[in-house]
mmCIF file with all atom_site columns, C-alpha atoms in Angstrom:
data_model
loop_
_atom_site.group_PDB
_atom_site.id
_atom_site.type_symbol
_atom_site.label_atom_id
_atom_site.label_alt_id
_atom_site.label_comp_id
_atom_site.label_asym_id
_atom_site.label_entity_id
_atom_site.label_seq_id
_atom_site.pdbx_PDB_ins_code
_atom_site.Cartn_x
_atom_site.Cartn_y
_atom_site.Cartn_z
_atom_site.occupancy
_atom_site.B_iso_or_equiv
_atom_site.pdbx_formal_charge
_atom_site.auth_seq_id
_atom_site.auth_comp_id
_atom_site.auth_asym_id
_atom_site.auth_atom_id
_atom_site.pdbx_PDB_model_num
ATOM 1   C CA . UNK A 1 1   ? 90.153  103.704 133.529 1.00 0.00 ? 1246 UNK A CA 1
ATOM 2   C CA . UNK A 1 2   ? 93.492  104.193 131.766 1.00 0.00 ? 1247 UNK A CA 1
ATOM 3   C CA . UNK A 1 3   ? 94.340  101.538 129.225 1.00 0.00 ? 1248 UNK A CA 1
ATOM 4   C CA . UNK A 1 4   ? 97.742  100.025 129.266 1.00 0.00 ? 1249 UNK A CA 1
ATOM 5   C CA . UNK A 1 5   ? 100.043 101.122 126.403 1.00 0.00 ? 1250 UNK A CA 1
ATOM 6   C CA . UNK A 1 6   ? 100.088 98.551  123.674 1.00 0.00 ? 1251 UNK A CA 1
ATOM 7   C CA . UNK A 1 7   ? 103.346 97.216  122.329 1.00 0.00 ? 1252 UNK A CA 1
ATOM 8   C CA . UNK A 1 8   ? 103.871 94.466  119.742 1.00 0.00 ? 1253 UNK A CA 1
ATOM 9   C CA . UNK A 1 9   ? 103.679 90.965  121.333 1.00 0.00 ? 1254 UNK A CA 1
ATOM 10  C CA . UNK A 1 10  ? 105.336 89.173  118.457 1.00 0.00 ? 1255 UNK A CA 1
ATOM 11  C CA . UNK A 1 11  ? 106.978 86.001  119.822 1.00 0.00 ? 1256 UNK A CA 1
ATOM 12  C CA . UNK A 1 12  ? 105.747 86.528  123.402 1.00 0.00 ? 1257 UNK A CA 1
ATOM 13  C CA . UNK A 1 13  ? 104.396 83.476  125.268 1.00 0.00 ? 1258 UNK A CA 1
ATOM 14  C CA . UNK A 1 14  ? 100.690 82.884  125.713 1.00 0.00 ? 1259 UNK A CA 1
ATOM 15  C CA . UNK A 1 15  ? 99.521  84.512  128.947 1.00 0.00 ? 1260 UNK A CA 1
ATOM 16  C CA . UNK A 1 16  ? 95.890  83.797  129.721 1.00 0.00 ? 1261 UNK A CA 1
ATOM 17  C CA . UNK A 1 17  ? 93.752  86.143  131.919 1.00 0.00 ? 1262 UNK A CA 1
ATOM 18  C CA . UNK A 1 18  ? 90.220  85.561  133.262 1.00 0.00 ? 1263 UNK A CA 1
ATOM 19  C CA . UNK A 1 19  ? 87.262  86.775  131.230 1.00 0.00 ? 1264 UNK A CA 1
ATOM 20  C CA . UNK A 1 20  ? 83.906  86.779  133.068 1.00 0.00 ? 1265 UNK A CA 1
ATOM 21  C CA . UNK A 1 21  ? 81.474  89.150  131.384 1.00 0.00 ? 1266 UNK A CA 1
ATOM 22  C CA . UNK A 1 22  ? 77.990  89.480  132.798 1.00 0.00 ? 1267 UNK A CA 1
ATOM 23  C CA . UNK A 1 23  ? 75.576  87.142  131.076 1.00 0.00 ? 1268 UNK A CA 1
ATOM 24  C CA . UNK A 1 24  ? 72.231  88.779  130.208 1.00 0.00 ? 1269 UNK A CA 1
ATOM 25  C CA . UNK A 1 25  ? 68.962  86.900  130.469 1.00 0.00 ? 1270 UNK A CA 1
ATOM 26  C CA . UNK A 1 26  ? 67.364  85.481  127.340 1.00 0.00 ? 1271 UNK A CA 1
ATOM 27  C CA . UNK A 1 27  ? 64.747  88.233  127.451 1.00 0.00 ? 1272 UNK A CA 1
ATOM 28  C CA . UNK A 1 28  ? 67.422  90.945  127.675 1.00 0.00 ? 1273 UNK A CA 1
ATOM 29  C CA . UNK A 1 29  ? 69.354  89.444  124.721 1.00 0.00 ? 1274 UNK A CA 1
ATOM 30  C CA . UNK A 1 30  ? 66.214  89.206  122.628 1.00 0.00 ? 1275 UNK A CA 1
ATOM 31  C CA . UNK A 1 31  ? 65.236  92.821  123.422 1.00 0.00 ? 1276 UNK A CA 1
ATOM 32  C CA . UNK A 1 32  ? 68.742  94.159  122.701 1.00 0.00 ? 1277 UNK A CA 1
ATOM 33  C CA . UNK A 1 33  ? 69.036  92.254  119.388 1.00 0.00 ? 1278 UNK A CA 1
ATOM 34  C CA . UNK A 1 34  ? 65.597  93.380  118.192 1.00 0.00 ? 1279 UNK A CA 1
ATOM 35  C CA . UNK A 1 35  ? 66.431  97.044  119.070 1.00 0.00 ? 1280 UNK A CA 1
ATOM 36  C CA . UNK A 1 36  ? 69.764  96.945  117.305 1.00 0.00 ? 1281 UNK A CA 1
ATOM 37  C CA . UNK A 1 37  ? 68.124  95.315  114.221 1.00 0.00 ? 1282 UNK A CA 1
ATOM 38  C CA . UNK A 1 38  ? 65.535  98.019  114.130 1.00 0.00 ? 1283 UNK A CA 1
ATOM 39  C CA . UNK A 1 39  ? 68.033  100.858 114.601 1.00 0.00 ? 1284 UNK A CA 1
ATOM 40  C CA . UNK A 1 40  ? 70.523  99.597  112.057 1.00 0.00 ? 1285 UNK A CA 1
ATOM 41  C CA . UNK A 1 41  ? 67.830  99.009  109.497 1.00 0.00 ? 1286 UNK A CA 1
ATOM 42  C CA . UNK A 1 42  ? 67.442  102.818 109.358 1.00 0.00 ? 1287 UNK A CA 1
ATOM 43  C CA . UNK A 1 43  ? 71.122  103.245 108.379 1.00 0.00 ? 1288 UNK A CA 1
ATOM 44  C CA . UNK A 1 44  ? 71.669  104.621 104.900 1.00 0.00 ? 1289 UNK A CA 1
ATOM 45  C CA . UNK A 1 45  ? 74.772  105.697 103.004 1.00 0.00 ? 1290 UNK A CA 1
ATOM 46  C CA . UNK A 1 46  ? 74.612  109.473 102.623 1.00 0.00 ? 1291 UNK A CA 1
ATOM 47  C CA . UNK A 1 47  ? 76.240  111.631 99.958  1.00 0.00 ? 1292 UNK A CA 1
ATOM 48  C CA . UNK A 1 48  ? 74.537  114.934 100.916 1.00 0.00 ? 1293 UNK A CA 1
ATOM 49  C CA . UNK A 1 49  ? 75.863  116.273 104.229 1.00 0.00 ? 1294 UNK A CA 1
ATOM 50  C CA . UNK A 1 50  ? 75.017  119.299 106.279 1.00 0.00 ? 1295 UNK A CA 1
ATOM 51  C CA . UNK A 1 51  ? 77.976  121.484 107.096 1.00 0.00 ? 1296 UNK A CA 1
ATOM 52  C CA . UNK A 1 52  ? 76.757  121.775 110.721 1.00 0.00 ? 1297 UNK A CA 1
ATOM 53  C CA . UNK A 1 53  ? 79.469  121.073 113.284 1.00 0.00 ? 1298 UNK A CA 1
ATOM 54  C CA . UNK A 1 54  ? 79.613  117.671 114.966 1.00 0.00 ? 1299 UNK A CA 1
ATOM 55  C CA . UNK A 1 55  ? 81.014  117.050 118.501 1.00 0.00 ? 1300 UNK A CA 1
ATOM 56  C CA . UNK A 1 56  ? 84.501  115.701 117.840 1.00 0.00 ? 1301 UNK A CA 1
ATOM 57  C CA . UNK A 1 57  ? 84.385  113.397 120.827 1.00 0.00 ? 1302 UNK A CA 1
ATOM 58  C CA . UNK A 1 58  ? 81.538  111.433 119.178 1.00 0.00 ? 1303 UNK A CA 1
ATOM 59  C CA . UNK A 1 59  ? 83.936  110.523 116.360 1.00 0.00 ? 1304 UNK A CA 1
ATOM 60  C CA . UNK A 1 60  ? 86.768  109.778 118.739 1.00 0.00 ? 1305 UNK A CA 1
ATOM 61  C CA . UNK A 1 61  ? 84.527  107.408 120.677 1.00 0.00 ? 1306 UNK A CA 1
ATOM 62  C CA . UNK A 1 62  ? 83.355  105.736 117.438 1.00 0.00 ? 1307 UNK A CA 1
ATOM 63  C CA . UNK A 1 63  ? 86.961  105.224 116.349 1.00 0.00 ? 1308 UNK A CA 1
ATOM 64  C CA . UNK A 1 64  ? 87.701  103.746 119.787 1.00 0.00 ? 1309 UNK A CA 1
ATOM 65  C CA . UNK A 1 65  ? 84.860  101.280 119.180 1.00 0.00 ? 1310 UNK A CA 1
ATOM 66  C CA . UNK A 1 66  ? 86.275  100.415 115.789 1.00 0.00 ? 1311 UNK A CA 1
ATOM 67  C CA . UNK A 1 67  ? 89.686  99.776  117.439 1.00 0.00 ? 1312 UNK A CA 1
ATOM 68  C CA . UNK A 1 68  ? 88.138  97.015  119.547 1.00 0.00 ? 1313 UNK A CA 1
ATOM 69  C CA . UNK A 1 69  ? 87.616  94.926  116.406 1.00 0.00 ? 1314 UNK A CA 1
ATOM 70  C CA . UNK A 1 70  ? 89.139  91.445  116.246 1.00 0.00 ? 1315 UNK A CA 1
ATOM 71  C CA . UNK A 1 71  ? 92.278  91.221  114.168 1.00 0.00 ? 1316 UNK A CA 1
ATOM 72  C CA . UNK A 1 72  ? 94.663  88.562  112.926 1.00 0.00 ? 1317 UNK A CA 1
ATOM 73  C CA . UNK A 1 73  ? 97.094  87.679  115.736 1.00 0.00 ? 1318 UNK A CA 1
ATOM 74  C CA . UNK A 1 74  ? 95.756  90.755  117.563 1.00 0.00 ? 1319 UNK A CA 1
ATOM 75  C CA . UNK A 1 75  ? 98.081  92.881  115.507 1.00 0.00 ? 1320 UNK A CA 1
ATOM 76  C CA . UNK A 1 76  ? 95.447  95.670  115.135 1.00 0.00 ? 1321 UNK A CA 1
ATOM 77  C CA . UNK A 1 77  ? 96.751  96.696  111.687 1.00 0.00 ? 1322 UNK A CA 1
ATOM 78  C CA . UNK A 1 78  ? 94.831  100.028 111.365 1.00 0.00 ? 1323 UNK A CA 1
ATOM 79  C CA . UNK A 1 79  ? 95.368  103.745 111.602 1.00 0.00 ? 1324 UNK A CA 1
ATOM 80  C CA . UNK A 1 80  ? 92.470  106.268 111.522 1.00 0.00 ? 1325 UNK A CA 1
ATOM 81  C CA . UNK A 1 81  ? 93.246  109.784 110.449 1.00 0.00 ? 1326 UNK A CA 1
ATOM 82  C CA . UNK A 1 82  ? 90.589  112.235 111.599 1.00 0.00 ? 1327 UNK A CA 1
ATOM 83  C CA . UNK A 1 83  ? 90.412  115.334 109.406 1.00 0.00 ? 1328 UNK A CA 1
ATOM 84  C CA . UNK A 1 84  ? 88.606  118.556 110.139 1.00 0.00 ? 1329 UNK A CA 1
ATOM 85  C CA . UNK A 1 85  ? 90.894  121.031 108.321 1.00 0.00 ? 1330 UNK A CA 1
ATOM 86  C CA . UNK A 1 86  ? 89.020  122.545 105.331 1.00 0.00 ? 1331 UNK A CA 1
ATOM 87  C CA . UNK A 1 87  ? 92.157  122.879 103.225 1.00 0.00 ? 1332 UNK A CA 1
ATOM 88  C CA . UNK A 1 88  ? 93.135  119.283 103.718 1.00 0.00 ? 1333 UNK A CA 1
ATOM 89  C CA . UNK A 1 89  ? 89.586  118.127 102.814 1.00 0.00 ? 1334 UNK A CA 1
ATOM 90  C CA . UNK A 1 90  ? 89.694  120.281 99.687  1.00 0.00 ? 1335 UNK A CA 1
ATOM 91  C CA . UNK A 1 91  ? 93.046  118.750 98.546  1.00 0.00 ? 1336 UNK A CA 1
ATOM 92  C CA . UNK A 1 92  ? 91.595  115.262 99.119  1.00 0.00 ? 1337 UNK A CA 1
ATOM 93  C CA . UNK A 1 93  ? 88.542  116.187 97.083  1.00 0.00 ? 1338 UNK A CA 1
ATOM 94  C CA . UNK A 1 94  ? 90.513  117.518 94.201  1.00 0.00 ? 1339 UNK A CA 1
ATOM 95  C CA . UNK A 1 95  ? 92.753  114.499 94.020  1.00 0.00 ? 1340 UNK A CA 1
ATOM 96  C CA . UNK A 1 96  ? 89.811  112.069 94.479  1.00 0.00 ? 1341 UNK A CA 1
ATOM 97  C CA . UNK A 1 97  ? 87.771  113.783 91.767  1.00 0.00 ? 1342 UNK A CA 1
ATOM 98  C CA . UNK A 1 98  ? 90.703  113.580 89.297  1.00 0.00 ? 1343 UNK A CA 1
ATOM 99  C CA . UNK A 1 99  ? 90.918  109.824 89.845  1.00 0.00 ? 1344 UNK A CA 1
ATOM 100 C CA . UNK A 1 100 ? 87.112  109.497 89.672  1.00 0.00 ? 1345 UNK A CA 1
ATOM 101 C CA . UNK A 1 101 ? 86.919  111.434 86.364  1.00 0.00 ? 1346 UNK A CA 1
ATOM 102 C CA . UNK A 1 102 ? 89.369  108.972 84.805  1.00 0.00 ? 1347 UNK A CA 1
ATOM 103 C CA . UNK A 1 103 ? 87.414  106.084 86.184  1.00 0.00 ? 1348 UNK A CA 1
ATOM 104 C CA . UNK A 1 104 ? 84.014  107.314 85.003  1.00 0.00 ? 1349 UNK A CA 1
ATOM 105 C CA . UNK A 1 105 ? 85.428  108.122 81.571  1.00 0.00 ? 1350 UNK A CA 1
ATOM 106 C CA . UNK A 1 106 ? 86.385  104.513 80.942  1.00 0.00 ? 1351 UNK A CA 1
ATOM 107 C CA . UNK A 1 107 ? 88.607  102.978 83.527  1.00 0.00 ? 1352 UNK A CA 1
ATOM 108 C CA . UNK A 1 108 ? 85.760  101.398 85.421  1.00 0.00 ? 1353 UNK A CA 1
ATOM 109 C CA . UNK A 1 109 ? 84.353  99.491  82.437  1.00 0.00 ? 1354 UNK A CA 1
ATOM 110 C CA . UNK A 1 110 ? 80.705  99.437  81.380  1.00 0.00 ? 1355 UNK A CA 1
ATOM 111 C CA . UNK A 1 111 ? 79.693  96.538  83.650  1.00 0.00 ? 1356 UNK A CA 1
ATOM 112 C CA . UNK A 1 112 ? 80.786  98.444  86.802  1.00 0.00 ? 1357 UNK A CA 1
ATOM 113 C CA . UNK A 1 113 ? 79.297  101.688 85.521  1.00 0.00 ? 1358 UNK A CA 1
ATOM 114 C CA . UNK A 1 114 ? 76.056  99.884  84.873  1.00 0.00 ? 1359 UNK A CA 1
ATOM 115 C CA . UNK A 1 115 ? 76.029  98.565  88.456  1.00 0.00 ? 1360 UNK A CA 1
ATOM 116 C CA . UNK A 1 116 ? 76.634  102.109 89.785  1.00 0.00 ? 1361 UNK A CA 1
ATOM 117 C CA . UNK A 1 117 ? 73.903  103.733 87.691  1.00 0.00 ? 1362 UNK A CA 1
ATOM 118 C CA . UNK A 1 118 ? 71.011  103.005 90.167  1.00 0.00 ? 1363 UNK A CA 1
ATOM 119 C CA . UNK A 1 119 ? 72.953  104.794 92.892  1.00 0.00 ? 1364 UNK A CA 1
ATOM 120 C CA . UNK A 1 120 ? 73.179  108.117 90.947  1.00 0.00 ? 1365 UNK A CA 1
ATOM 121 C CA . UNK A 1 121 ? 76.900  108.544 91.584  1.00 0.00 ? 1366 UNK A CA 1
ATOM 122 C CA . UNK A 1 122 ? 79.359  110.506 89.459  1.00 0.00 ? 1367 UNK A CA 1
ATOM 123 C CA . UNK A 1 123 ? 82.854  111.934 89.554  1.00 0.00 ? 1368 UNK A CA 1
ATOM 124 C CA . UNK A 1 124 ? 81.765  115.028 91.616  1.00 0.00 ? 1369 UNK A CA 1
ATOM 125 C CA . UNK A 1 125 ? 82.393  114.376 95.297  1.00 0.00 ? 1370 UNK A CA 1
ATOM 126 C CA . UNK A 1 126 ? 80.966  117.318 97.218  1.00 0.00 ? 1371 UNK A CA 1
ATOM 127 C CA . UNK A 1 127 ? 80.613  115.159 100.308 1.00 0.00 ? 1372 UNK A CA 1
ATOM 128 C CA . UNK A 1 128 ? 84.378  115.242 100.815 1.00 0.00 ? 1373 UNK A CA 1
ATOM 129 C CA . UNK A 1 129 ? 84.244  118.939 101.566 1.00 0.00 ? 1374 UNK A CA 1
ATOM 130 C CA . UNK A 1 130 ? 80.694  119.369 102.834 1.00 0.00 ? 1375 UNK A CA 1
ATOM 131 C CA . UNK A 1 131 ? 81.013  116.791 105.657 1.00 0.00 ? 1376 UNK A CA 1
ATOM 132 C CA . UNK A 1 132 ? 82.495  118.367 108.790 1.00 0.00 ? 1377 UNK A CA 1
ATOM 133 C CA . UNK A 1 133 ? 84.904  115.397 109.211 1.00 0.00 ? 1378 UNK A CA 1
ATOM 134 C CA . UNK A 1 134 ? 86.658  112.859 107.066 1.00 0.00 ? 1379 UNK A CA 1
ATOM 135 C CA . UNK A 1 135 ? 87.998  109.674 108.583 1.00 0.00 ? 1380 UNK A CA 1
ATOM 136 C CA . UNK A 1 136 ? 90.714  108.152 106.335 1.00 0.00 ? 1381 UNK A CA 1
ATOM 137 C CA . UNK A 1 137 ? 91.405  104.522 107.321 1.00 0.00 ? 1382 UNK A CA 1
ATOM 138 C CA . UNK A 1 138 ? 94.799  103.054 106.598 1.00 0.00 ? 1383 UNK A CA 1
ATOM 139 C CA . UNK A 1 139 ? 95.813  99.380  106.807 1.00 0.00 ? 1384 UNK A CA 1
ATOM 140 C CA . UNK A 1 140 ? 99.252  98.569  108.161 1.00 0.00 ? 1385 UNK A CA 1
ATOM 141 C CA . UNK A 1 141 ? 100.794 95.866  105.995 1.00 0.00 ? 1386 UNK A CA 1
ATOM 142 C CA . UNK A 1 142 ? 103.626 95.271  108.483 1.00 0.00 ? 1387 UNK A CA 1
ATOM 143 C CA . UNK A 1 143 ? 105.245 96.737  111.587 1.00 0.00 ? 1388 UNK A CA 1
ATOM 144 C CA . UNK A 1 144 ? 108.791 97.557  112.575 1.00 0.00 ? 1389 UNK A CA 1
ATOM 145 C CA . UNK A 1 145 ? 110.555 96.669  115.756 1.00 0.00 ? 1390 UNK A CA 1
ATOM 146 C CA . UNK A 1 146 ? 112.648 99.312  117.456 1.00 0.00 ? 1391 UNK A CA 1
ATOM 147 C CA . UNK A 1 147 ? 115.691 97.786  115.769 1.00 0.00 ? 1392 UNK A CA 1
ATOM 148 C CA . UNK A 1 148 ? 114.050 98.036  112.369 1.00 0.00 ? 1393 UNK A CA 1
ATOM 149 C CA . UNK A 1 149 ? 113.120 94.367  112.017 1.00 0.00 ? 1394 UNK A CA 1
ATOM 150 C CA . UNK A 1 150 ? 110.017 94.069  109.787 1.00 0.00 ? 1395 UNK A CA 1
ATOM 151 C CA . UNK A 1 151 ? 107.156 91.750  110.820 1.00 0.00 ? 1396 UNK A CA 1
ATOM 152 C CA . UNK A 1 152 ? 104.279 90.946  108.502 1.00 0.00 ? 1397 UNK A CA 1
ATOM 153 C CA . UNK A 1 153 ? 100.699 91.543  109.676 1.00 0.00 ? 1398 UNK A CA 1
ATOM 154 C CA . UNK A 1 154 ? 98.219  88.773  108.907 1.00 0.00 ? 1399 UNK A CA 1
ATOM 155 C CA . UNK A 1 155 ? 94.620  88.916  107.602 1.00 0.00 ? 1400 UNK A CA 1
ATOM 156 C CA . UNK A 1 156 ? 94.982  92.684  107.197 1.00 0.00 ? 1401 UNK A CA 1
ATOM 157 C CA . UNK A 1 157 ? 92.085  93.174  104.752 1.00 0.00 ? 1402 UNK A CA 1
ATOM 158 C CA . UNK A 1 158 ? 89.732  91.170  106.876 1.00 0.00 ? 1403 UNK A CA 1
ATOM 159 C CA . UNK A 1 159 ? 90.742  92.862  110.118 1.00 0.00 ? 1404 UNK A CA 1
ATOM 160 C CA . UNK A 1 160 ? 90.501  96.335  108.767 1.00 0.00 ? 1405 UNK A CA 1
ATOM 161 C CA . UNK A 1 161 ? 87.214  95.593  107.000 1.00 0.00 ? 1406 UNK A CA 1
ATOM 162 C CA . UNK A 1 162 ? 85.678  94.390  110.291 1.00 0.00 ? 1407 UNK A CA 1
ATOM 163 C CA . UNK A 1 163 ? 86.961  97.563  112.060 1.00 0.00 ? 1408 UNK A CA 1
ATOM 164 C CA . UNK A 1 164 ? 85.350  99.804  109.411 1.00 0.00 ? 1409 UNK A CA 1
ATOM 165 C CA . UNK A 1 165 ? 82.050  97.912  109.781 1.00 0.00 ? 1410 UNK A CA 1
ATOM 166 C CA . UNK A 1 166 ? 82.173  98.539  113.476 1.00 0.00 ? 1411 UNK A CA 1
ATOM 167 C CA . UNK A 1 167 ? 83.065  102.191 112.910 1.00 0.00 ? 1412 UNK A CA 1
ATOM 168 C CA . UNK A 1 168 ? 80.056  102.724 110.581 1.00 0.00 ? 1413 UNK A CA 1
ATOM 169 C CA . UNK A 1 169 ? 77.833  101.006 113.130 1.00 0.00 ? 1414 UNK A CA 1
ATOM 170 C CA . UNK A 1 170 ? 79.067  103.197 115.984 1.00 0.00 ? 1415 UNK A CA 1
ATOM 171 C CA . UNK A 1 171 ? 78.639  106.357 113.990 1.00 0.00 ? 1416 UNK A CA 1
ATOM 172 C CA . UNK A 1 172 ? 75.090  105.438 113.000 1.00 0.00 ? 1417 UNK A CA 1
ATOM 173 C CA . UNK A 1 173 ? 74.073  104.516 116.540 1.00 0.00 ? 1418 UNK A CA 1
ATOM 174 C CA . UNK A 1 174 ? 75.483  107.854 117.647 1.00 0.00 ? 1419 UNK A CA 1
ATOM 175 C CA . UNK A 1 175 ? 73.107  109.675 115.274 1.00 0.00 ? 1420 UNK A CA 1
ATOM 176 C CA . UNK A 1 176 ? 75.605  110.469 112.497 1.00 0.00 ? 1421 UNK A CA 1
ATOM 177 C CA . UNK A 1 177 ? 75.596  109.617 108.809 1.00 0.00 ? 1422 UNK A CA 1
ATOM 178 C CA . UNK A 1 178 ? 78.559  108.240 106.918 1.00 0.00 ? 1423 UNK A CA 1
ATOM 179 C CA . UNK A 1 179 ? 79.749  107.201 103.458 1.00 0.00 ? 1424 UNK A CA 1
ATOM 180 C CA . UNK A 1 180 ? 82.348  104.613 102.626 1.00 0.00 ? 1425 UNK A CA 1
ATOM 181 C CA . UNK A 1 181 ? 84.317  106.179 99.786  1.00 0.00 ? 1426 UNK A CA 1
ATOM 182 C CA . UNK A 1 182 ? 87.049  104.229 98.039  1.00 0.00 ? 1427 UNK A CA 1
ATOM 183 C CA . UNK A 1 183 ? 88.608  106.269 95.186  1.00 0.00 ? 1428 UNK A CA 1
ATOM 184 C CA . UNK A 1 184 ? 90.868  104.080 93.099  1.00 0.00 ? 1429 UNK A CA 1
ATOM 185 C CA . UNK A 1 185 ? 93.822  104.261 93.118  1.00 0.00 ? 1430 UNK A CA 1
ATOM 186 C CA . UNK A 1 186 ? 94.225  105.842 96.628  1.00 0.00 ? 1431 UNK A CA 1
ATOM 187 C CA . UNK A 1 187 ? 98.029  106.347 96.728  1.00 0.00 ? 1432 UNK A CA 1
ATOM 188 C CA . UNK A 1 188 ? 97.446  110.116 96.877  1.00 0.00 ? 1433 UNK A CA 1
ATOM 189 C CA . UNK A 1 189 ? 96.055  109.776 100.373 1.00 0.00 ? 1434 UNK A CA 1
ATOM 190 C CA . UNK A 1 190 ? 99.335  108.394 101.718 1.00 0.00 ? 1435 UNK A CA 1
ATOM 191 C CA . UNK A 1 191 ? 101.158 111.314 100.173 1.00 0.00 ? 1436 UNK A CA 1
ATOM 192 C CA . UNK A 1 192 ? 98.713  114.011 101.278 1.00 0.00 ? 1437 UNK A CA 1
ATOM 193 C CA . UNK A 1 193 ? 98.468  112.732 104.801 1.00 0.00 ? 1438 UNK A CA 1
ATOM 194 C CA . UNK A 1 194 ? 102.243 111.871 105.057 1.00 0.00 ? 1439 UNK A CA 1
ATOM 195 C CA . UNK A 1 195 ? 101.680 108.296 106.168 1.00 0.00 ? 1440 UNK A CA 1
ATOM 196 C CA . UNK A 1 196 ? 104.575 105.857 106.533 1.00 0.00 ? 1441 UNK A CA 1
ATOM 197 C CA . UNK A 1 197 ? 105.456 103.226 103.906 1.00 0.00 ? 1442 UNK A CA 1
ATOM 198 C CA . UNK A 1 198 ? 103.887 100.381 105.811 1.00 0.00 ? 1443 UNK A CA 1
ATOM 199 C CA . UNK A 1 199 ? 100.423 101.966 105.567 1.00 0.00 ? 1444 UNK A CA 1
ATOM 200 C CA . UNK A 1 200 ? 98.032  101.780 102.626 1.00 0.00 ? 1445 UNK A CA 1
ATOM 201 C CA . UNK A 1 201 ? 94.799  103.724 102.327 1.00 0.00 ? 1446 UNK A CA 1
ATOM 202 C CA . UNK A 1 202 ? 91.713  101.564 102.765 1.00 0.00 ? 1447 UNK A CA 1
ATOM 203 C CA . UNK A 1 203 ? 88.726  103.996 102.761 1.00 0.00 ? 1448 UNK A CA 1
ATOM 204 C CA . UNK A 1 204 ? 87.703  107.566 103.161 1.00 0.00 ? 1449 UNK A CA 1
ATOM 205 C CA . UNK A 1 205 ? 84.675  108.048 105.355 1.00 0.00 ? 1450 UNK A CA 1
ATOM 206 C CA . UNK A 1 206 ? 82.889  111.429 105.333 1.00 0.00 ? 1451 UNK A CA 1
ATOM 207 C CA . UNK A 1 207 ? 80.931  111.854 108.567 1.00 0.00 ? 1452 UNK A CA 1
ATOM 208 C CA . UNK A 1 208 ? 78.246  114.372 109.635 1.00 0.00 ? 1453 UNK A CA 1
ATOM 209 C CA . UNK A 1 209 ? 74.539  114.997 109.736 1.00 0.00 ? 1454 UNK A CA 1
ATOM 210 C CA . UNK A 1 210 ? 72.412  114.485 106.558 1.00 0.00 ? 1455 UNK A CA 1
ATOM 211 C CA . UNK A 1 211 ? 71.629  117.689 104.763 1.00 0.00 ? 1456 UNK A CA 1
ATOM 212 C CA . UNK A 1 212 ? 68.055  119.077 105.164 1.00 0.00 ? 1457 UNK A CA 1
ATOM 213 C CA . UNK A 1 213 ? 67.468  118.281 101.456 1.00 0.00 ? 1458 UNK A CA 1
ATOM 214 C CA . UNK A 1 214 ? 69.222  114.892 101.535 1.00 0.00 ? 1459 UNK A CA 1
ATOM 215 C CA . UNK A 1 215 ? 67.946  112.188 99.267  1.00 0.00 ? 1460 UNK A CA 1
ATOM 216 C CA . UNK A 1 216 ? 69.137  108.612 98.933  1.00 0.00 ? 1461 UNK A CA 1
ATOM 217 C CA . UNK A 1 217 ? 68.579  105.945 96.224  1.00 0.00 ? 1462 UNK A CA 1
ATOM 218 C CA . UNK A 1 218 ? 65.381  104.065 96.393  1.00 0.00 ? 1463 UNK A CA 1
ATOM 219 C CA . UNK A 1 219 ? 66.858  100.725 97.205  1.00 0.00 ? 1464 UNK A CA 1
ATOM 220 C CA . UNK A 1 220 ? 65.652  97.549  98.917  1.00 0.00 ? 1465 UNK A CA 1
ATOM 221 C CA . UNK A 1 221 ? 67.829  95.381  101.134 1.00 0.00 ? 1466 UNK A CA 1
ATOM 222 C CA . UNK A 1 222 ? 67.827  91.625  100.770 1.00 0.00 ? 1467 UNK A CA 1
ATOM 223 C CA . UNK A 1 223 ? 65.465  89.954  103.121 1.00 0.00 ? 1468 UNK A CA 1
ATOM 224 C CA . UNK A 1 224 ? 66.781  87.818  106.017 1.00 0.00 ? 1469 UNK A CA 1
ATOM 225 C CA . UNK A 1 225 ? 65.629  84.710  104.120 1.00 0.00 ? 1470 UNK A CA 1
ATOM 226 C CA . UNK A 1 226 ? 67.882  85.695  101.157 1.00 0.00 ? 1471 UNK A CA 1
ATOM 227 C CA . UNK A 1 227 ? 71.019  86.080  103.282 1.00 0.00 ? 1472 UNK A CA 1
ATOM 228 C CA . UNK A 1 228 ? 70.588  83.506  106.010 1.00 0.00 ? 1473 UNK A CA 1
ATOM 229 C CA . UNK A 1 229 ? 70.924  79.771  105.637 1.00 0.00 ? 1474 UNK A CA 1
ATOM 230 C CA . UNK A 1 230 ? 70.151  77.501  108.599 1.00 0.00 ? 1475 UNK A CA 1
ATOM 231 C CA . UNK A 1 231 ? 71.722  74.090  109.058 1.00 0.00 ? 1476 UNK A CA 1
#
């Protein structure tokens, strides 16, 4: 099925259309939810990637899943830049490591450094070149009409954050590992990737298979009783 081409609907009237999804049985819902919970509980953030190739269509489909995320006023304020080119990845790594060195040498502050210590992170970001793909997510702060009129996007941080969560979920359920990397500041990404002024970098996500010798921090997630309140 070919999707209709999206254009901004700013100011258009409300036009309802029917929505009648199939309703699963209670047993089907319970089984699906339990399976998703089990599979997602195996997800880990990975910093050690194999250089083995990954089918690009898997990433394209995962990005398509992310683009179904809800967004403020349905403005869909995101752009996903999929990077395979080794030279581009190297340039991103060099710029990111320069910012990270400054951060780890004092810009982060001792409290933040102390919080990071159990994760074993440092300023060296080999994952940015080892992973076969990088997905750089940009948030669109506003859009321009054809006549140049600027329109603000609403709830941009929340909308893009939800989309990134859905992206990470789709990648994991497709058998891939990912890392949410947020070098600060990230202005260099807009310059390197030649993005327009209305876009601001949100995250860099290396994607691939875990390396054969991959290790992850020995961490424990909060229990459901610690995160869920029933009323």
